[in-house]
Amino acid sequence: MKTLILGVPEITIIKGGLEMLLARSEIMSVAKEVINQYIMFILKKLGIWEKPENLIVKLGDSCDDMFGTCLTYFKDQKKNELAGAVVVLYINNITCIKILDWFRLPRLCMFSKKLLKRKILHVLAHELRHFWQYYTGEHKKYPRMTKGISQKVYLLEVDAENWAEEFLSAYVLKPKIARLSM
């Protein structure tokens, strides 16, 4: 008999002898499959026809409450030319809701490979949109600051989120699941 332990590498719940949640190995396998299957498709939809050598996509466990991040670095201080970028998808945050520092609850995508694929694809599309924003210089079009809050960051996030939702609705899995917050 397996024990319910949330936030550790193997997450399993037993109910009536049936495993309900996807195992960590299945989750990692699905994540790698989604990245390999869709990275070029997403980049082409963004107008990037070949995978740039300076783009790295990898899987991580957790970082604060983020589902993913796009870390960029430039060749100059004016951010005119992108030197490289690392897109990281945080699997623990994608699959679990952090309640306290030590307690996590499974999201709905932990119960279905289809939902998990869609969730990972959504995060991948969102983060690759951020890459595109810096790769093309689009990030420069947004204003710097507004009343102490970075309006630029907010507008870049809105753009990435909207593009990811439109991408999924148009090209991938339907029906649309509102923002996949669960």
mmCIF file of C-alpha atoms in Angstrom:
data_model
loop_
_atom_site.group_PDB
_atom_site.id
_atom_site.type_symbol
_atom_site.label_atom_id
_atom_site.label_comp_id
_atom_site.label_asym_id
_atom_site.label_seq_id
_atom_site.Cartn_x
_atom_site.Cartn_y
_atom_site.Cartn_z
ATOM 1 C CA MET A 1 0.000 0.000 0.000
ATOM 2 C CA LYS A 2 1.271 3.465 -0.915
ATOM 3 C CA THR A 3 0.987 6.482 1.332
ATOM 4 C CA LEU A 4 -0.272 9.915 0.330
ATOM 5 C CA ILE A 5 2.715 12.250 0.319
ATOM 6 C CA LEU A 6 2.390 15.510 -1.565
ATOM 7 C CA GLY A 7 5.386 17.452 -2.804
ATOM 8 C CA VAL A 8 7.750 14.486 -3.148
ATOM 9 C CA PRO A 9 8.969 12.935 -6.420
ATOM 10 C CA GLU A 10 6.363 10.156 -6.576
ATOM 11 C CA ILE A 11 2.844 11.469 -5.979
ATOM 12 C CA THR A 12 0.271 8.726 -5.624
ATOM 13 C CA ILE A 13 -3.214 8.460 -4.159
ATOM 14 C CA ILE A 14 -4.849 5.082 -3.752
ATOM 15 C CA LYS A 15 -8.649 4.874 -3.839
ATOM 16 C CA GLY A 16 -10.284 1.517 -4.169
ATOM 17 C CA GLY A 17 -6.975 0.039 -5.304
ATOM 18 C CA LEU A 18 -6.702 2.353 -8.356
ATOM 19 C CA GLU A 19 -3.987 4.939 -8.800
ATOM 20 C CA MET A 20 -5.683 8.241 -9.569
ATOM 21 C CA LEU A 21 -2.776 10.635 -10.009
ATOM 22 C CA LEU A 22 -0.108 10.508 -12.678
ATOM 23 C CA ALA A 23 3.292 9.371 -11.411
ATOM 24 C CA ARG A 24 6.288 11.729 -11.559
ATOM 25 C CA SER A 25 7.886 9.604 -14.291
ATOM 26 C CA GLU A 26 4.725 9.908 -16.427
ATOM 27 C CA ILE A 27 4.602 13.663 -15.847
ATOM 28 C CA MET A 28 8.222 14.158 -16.891
ATOM 29 C CA SER A 29 7.700 11.931 -19.930
ATOM 30 C CA VAL A 30 4.621 13.924 -20.999
ATOM 31 C CA ALA A 31 6.477 17.223 -20.480
ATOM 32 C CA LYS A 32 9.417 16.127 -22.632
ATOM 33 C CA GLU A 33 7.033 14.805 -25.283
ATOM 34 C CA VAL A 34 5.104 18.107 -25.433
ATOM 35 C CA ILE A 35 8.307 20.157 -25.683
ATOM 36 C CA ASN A 36 9.755 17.958 -28.439
ATOM 37 C CA GLN A 37 6.482 17.787 -30.366
ATOM 38 C CA TYR A 38 5.471 21.453 -30.204
ATOM 39 C CA ILE A 39 8.527 23.694 -29.807
ATOM 40 C CA MET A 40 9.117 24.196 -33.529
ATOM 41 C CA PHE A 41 5.394 24.462 -34.256
ATOM 42 C CA ILE A 42 5.062 27.283 -31.707
ATOM 43 C CA LEU A 43 8.221 29.035 -32.911
ATOM 44 C CA LYS A 44 6.970 28.909 -36.511
ATOM 45 C CA LYS A 45 3.627 30.404 -35.450
ATOM 46 C CA LEU A 46 5.692 33.188 -33.873
ATOM 47 C CA GLY A 47 7.540 33.691 -37.189
ATOM 48 C CA ILE A 48 10.790 32.004 -36.124
ATOM 49 C CA TRP A 49 11.476 29.316 -38.724
ATOM 50 C CA GLU A 50 14.508 27.629 -37.162
ATOM 51 C CA LYS A 51 15.224 26.968 -33.501
ATOM 52 C CA PRO A 52 17.733 29.627 -32.459
ATOM 53 C CA GLU A 53 20.980 28.223 -31.101
ATOM 54 C CA ASN A 54 20.772 30.695 -28.230
ATOM 55 C CA LEU A 55 17.441 29.262 -26.967
ATOM 56 C CA ILE A 56 17.486 26.526 -24.327
ATOM 57 C CA VAL A 57 14.276 24.912 -23.047
ATOM 58 C CA LYS A 58 14.466 22.807 -19.896
ATOM 59 C CA LEU A 59 12.405 21.383 -17.066
ATOM 60 C CA GLY A 60 12.772 22.480 -13.457
ATOM 61 C CA ASP A 61 11.035 21.454 -10.264
ATOM 62 C CA SER A 62 9.828 24.642 -8.615
ATOM 63 C CA CYS A 63 10.472 28.373 -8.306
ATOM 64 C CA ASP A 64 8.136 30.449 -6.152
ATOM 65 C CA ASP A 65 4.655 30.141 -7.680
ATOM 66 C CA MET A 66 5.657 30.470 -11.342
ATOM 67 C CA PHE A 67 4.650 27.877 -13.949
ATOM 68 C CA GLY A 68 7.577 28.881 -16.114
ATOM 69 C CA THR A 69 10.070 31.605 -16.857
ATOM 70 C CA CYS A 70 12.028 32.985 -19.767
ATOM 71 C CA LEU A 71 15.432 34.226 -18.646
ATOM 72 C CA THR A 72 17.116 36.451 -21.221
ATOM 73 C CA TYR A 73 20.517 38.049 -21.515
ATOM 74 C CA PHE A 74 21.692 40.618 -24.023
ATOM 75 C CA LYS A 75 24.924 41.554 -25.765
ATOM 76 C CA ASP A 76 24.617 45.191 -24.673
ATOM 77 C CA GLN A 77 23.011 47.259 -21.897
ATOM 78 C CA LYS A 78 20.488 48.842 -24.251
ATOM 79 C CA LYS A 79 19.019 45.375 -24.891
ATOM 80 C CA ASN A 80 19.370 45.716 -28.643
ATOM 81 C CA GLU A 81 20.608 42.211 -29.412
ATOM 82 C CA LEU A 82 19.589 39.056 -27.591
ATOM 83 C CA ALA A 83 22.586 36.931 -26.636
ATOM 84 C CA GLY A 84 20.578 34.000 -25.324
ATOM 85 C CA ALA A 85 17.548 32.767 -23.438
ATOM 86 C CA VAL A 86 16.613 29.884 -21.181
ATOM 87 C CA VAL A 87 12.961 28.853 -20.918
ATOM 88 C CA VAL A 88 12.245 26.794 -17.809
ATOM 89 C CA LEU A 89 8.971 24.962 -17.141
ATOM 90 C CA TYR A 90 8.439 24.298 -13.413
ATOM 91 C CA ILE A 91 6.741 20.909 -13.282
ATOM 92 C CA ASN A 92 5.864 20.897 -9.551
ATOM 93 C CA ASN A 93 4.089 24.237 -9.909
ATOM 94 C CA ILE A 94 2.297 23.142 -13.072
ATOM 95 C CA THR A 95 0.949 19.996 -11.409
ATOM 96 C CA CYS A 96 0.379 21.128 -7.817
ATOM 97 C CA ILE A 97 -1.047 24.090 -5.933
ATOM 98 C CA LYS A 98 1.236 25.259 -3.140
ATOM 99 C CA ILE A 99 -0.902 25.920 -0.043
ATOM 100 C CA LEU A 100 1.880 26.316 2.499
ATOM 101 C CA ASP A 101 5.638 25.962 2.106
ATOM 102 C CA TRP A 102 5.324 22.277 2.962
ATOM 103 C CA PHE A 103 1.879 21.326 1.603
ATOM 104 C CA ARG A 104 0.769 20.949 -2.014
ATOM 105 C CA LEU A 105 -2.525 19.857 -3.531
ATOM 106 C CA PRO A 106 -2.732 18.266 -6.983
ATOM 107 C CA ARG A 107 -4.200 20.336 -9.829
ATOM 108 C CA LEU A 108 -6.774 18.776 -12.159
ATOM 109 C CA CYS A 109 -4.062 18.101 -14.740
ATOM 110 C CA MET A 110 -2.605 15.480 -12.383
ATOM 111 C CA PHE A 111 -5.577 13.237 -13.171
ATOM 112 C CA SER A 112 -5.441 13.290 -16.968
ATOM 113 C CA LYS A 113 -2.639 13.154 -19.535
ATOM 114 C CA LYS A 114 -4.732 15.255 -21.906
ATOM 115 C CA LEU A 115 -5.157 18.036 -19.328
ATOM 116 C CA LEU A 116 -1.491 17.762 -18.371
ATOM 117 C CA LYS A 117 -0.408 18.088 -22.014
ATOM 118 C CA ARG A 118 -2.624 21.123 -22.461
ATOM 119 C CA LYS A 119 -1.332 22.761 -19.281
ATOM 120 C CA ILE A 120 2.322 22.180 -20.228
ATOM 121 C CA LEU A 121 1.661 23.355 -23.783
ATOM 122 C CA HIS A 122 0.005 26.511 -22.458
ATOM 123 C CA VAL A 123 3.044 27.315 -20.284
ATOM 124 C CA LEU A 124 5.452 26.506 -23.135
ATOM 125 C CA ALA A 125 3.552 28.759 -25.572
ATOM 126 C CA HIS A 126 3.418 31.561 -22.987
ATOM 127 C CA GLU A 127 7.157 31.413 -22.263
ATOM 128 C CA LEU A 128 8.109 31.122 -25.946
ATOM 129 C CA ARG A 129 6.026 34.255 -26.573
ATOM 130 C CA HIS A 130 8.253 35.995 -24.009
ATOM 131 C CA PHE A 131 11.273 34.705 -25.928
ATOM 132 C CA TRP A 132 9.774 36.134 -29.134
ATOM 133 C CA GLN A 133 9.175 39.496 -27.404
ATOM 134 C CA TYR A 134 12.901 39.801 -26.671
ATOM 135 C CA TYR A 135 14.122 38.054 -29.827
ATOM 136 C CA THR A 136 12.267 40.521 -32.062
ATOM 137 C CA GLY A 137 12.733 43.614 -29.887
ATOM 138 C CA GLU A 138 8.977 43.823 -29.268
ATOM 139 C CA HIS A 139 9.693 44.368 -25.553
ATOM 140 C CA LYS A 140 11.002 47.873 -26.357
ATOM 141 C CA LYS A 141 7.577 49.040 -27.530
ATOM 142 C CA TYR A 142 6.134 48.968 -24.013
ATOM 143 C CA PRO A 143 6.467 51.884 -21.562
ATOM 144 C CA ARG A 144 8.980 51.543 -18.716
ATOM 145 C CA MET A 145 7.190 52.320 -15.438
ATOM 146 C CA THR A 146 3.802 53.487 -14.221
ATOM 147 C CA LYS A 147 3.357 54.670 -10.616
ATOM 148 C CA GLY A 148 6.049 52.405 -9.172
ATOM 149 C CA ILE A 149 4.653 49.254 -10.773
ATOM 150 C CA SER A 150 6.315 47.951 -13.851
ATOM 151 C CA GLN A 151 3.627 48.472 -16.484
ATOM 152 C CA LYS A 152 6.053 47.027 -19.044
ATOM 153 C CA VAL A 153 6.192 43.676 -17.254
ATOM 154 C CA TYR A 154 2.419 43.637 -16.877
ATOM 155 C CA LEU A 155 1.843 44.363 -20.571
ATOM 156 C CA LEU A 156 4.381 41.719 -21.614
ATOM 157 C CA GLU A 157 2.583 39.183 -19.380
ATOM 158 C CA VAL A 158 -0.829 40.089 -20.778
ATOM 159 C CA ASP A 159 0.505 39.735 -24.316
ATOM 160 C CA ALA A 160 2.097 36.341 -23.572
ATOM 161 C CA GLU A 161 -0.999 35.030 -21.798
ATOM 162 C CA ASN A 162 -3.373 36.163 -24.540
ATOM 163 C CA TRP A 163 -1.136 34.743 -27.266
ATOM 164 C CA ALA A 164 -0.871 31.369 -25.494
ATOM 165 C CA GLU A 165 -4.656 31.145 -25.110
ATOM 166 C CA GLU A 166 -5.237 32.109 -28.747
ATOM 167 C CA PHE A 167 -2.617 29.594 -29.878
ATOM 168 C CA LEU A 168 -4.230 26.751 -27.933
ATOM 169 C CA SER A 169 -7.724 27.671 -29.094
ATOM 170 C CA ALA A 170 -6.725 27.922 -32.740
ATOM 171 C CA TYR A 171 -4.227 25.123 -33.205
ATOM 172 C CA VAL A 172 -4.340 22.529 -30.498
ATOM 173 C CA LEU A 173 -6.797 21.143 -27.998
ATOM 174 C CA LYS A 174 -10.427 22.129 -27.745
ATOM 175 C CA PRO A 175 -12.593 22.940 -25.850
ATOM 176 C CA LYS A 176 -10.840 25.858 -24.191
ATOM 177 C CA ILE A 177 -10.416 25.444 -20.452
ATOM 178 C CA ALA A 178 -10.516 28.920 -18.900
ATOM 179 C CA ARG A 179 -6.958 29.885 -17.968
ATOM 180 C CA LEU A 180 -6.260 26.393 -16.607
ATOM 181 C CA SER A 181 -6.011 27.766 -13.071
ATOM 182 C CA MET A 182 -7.020 24.543 -11.382
#
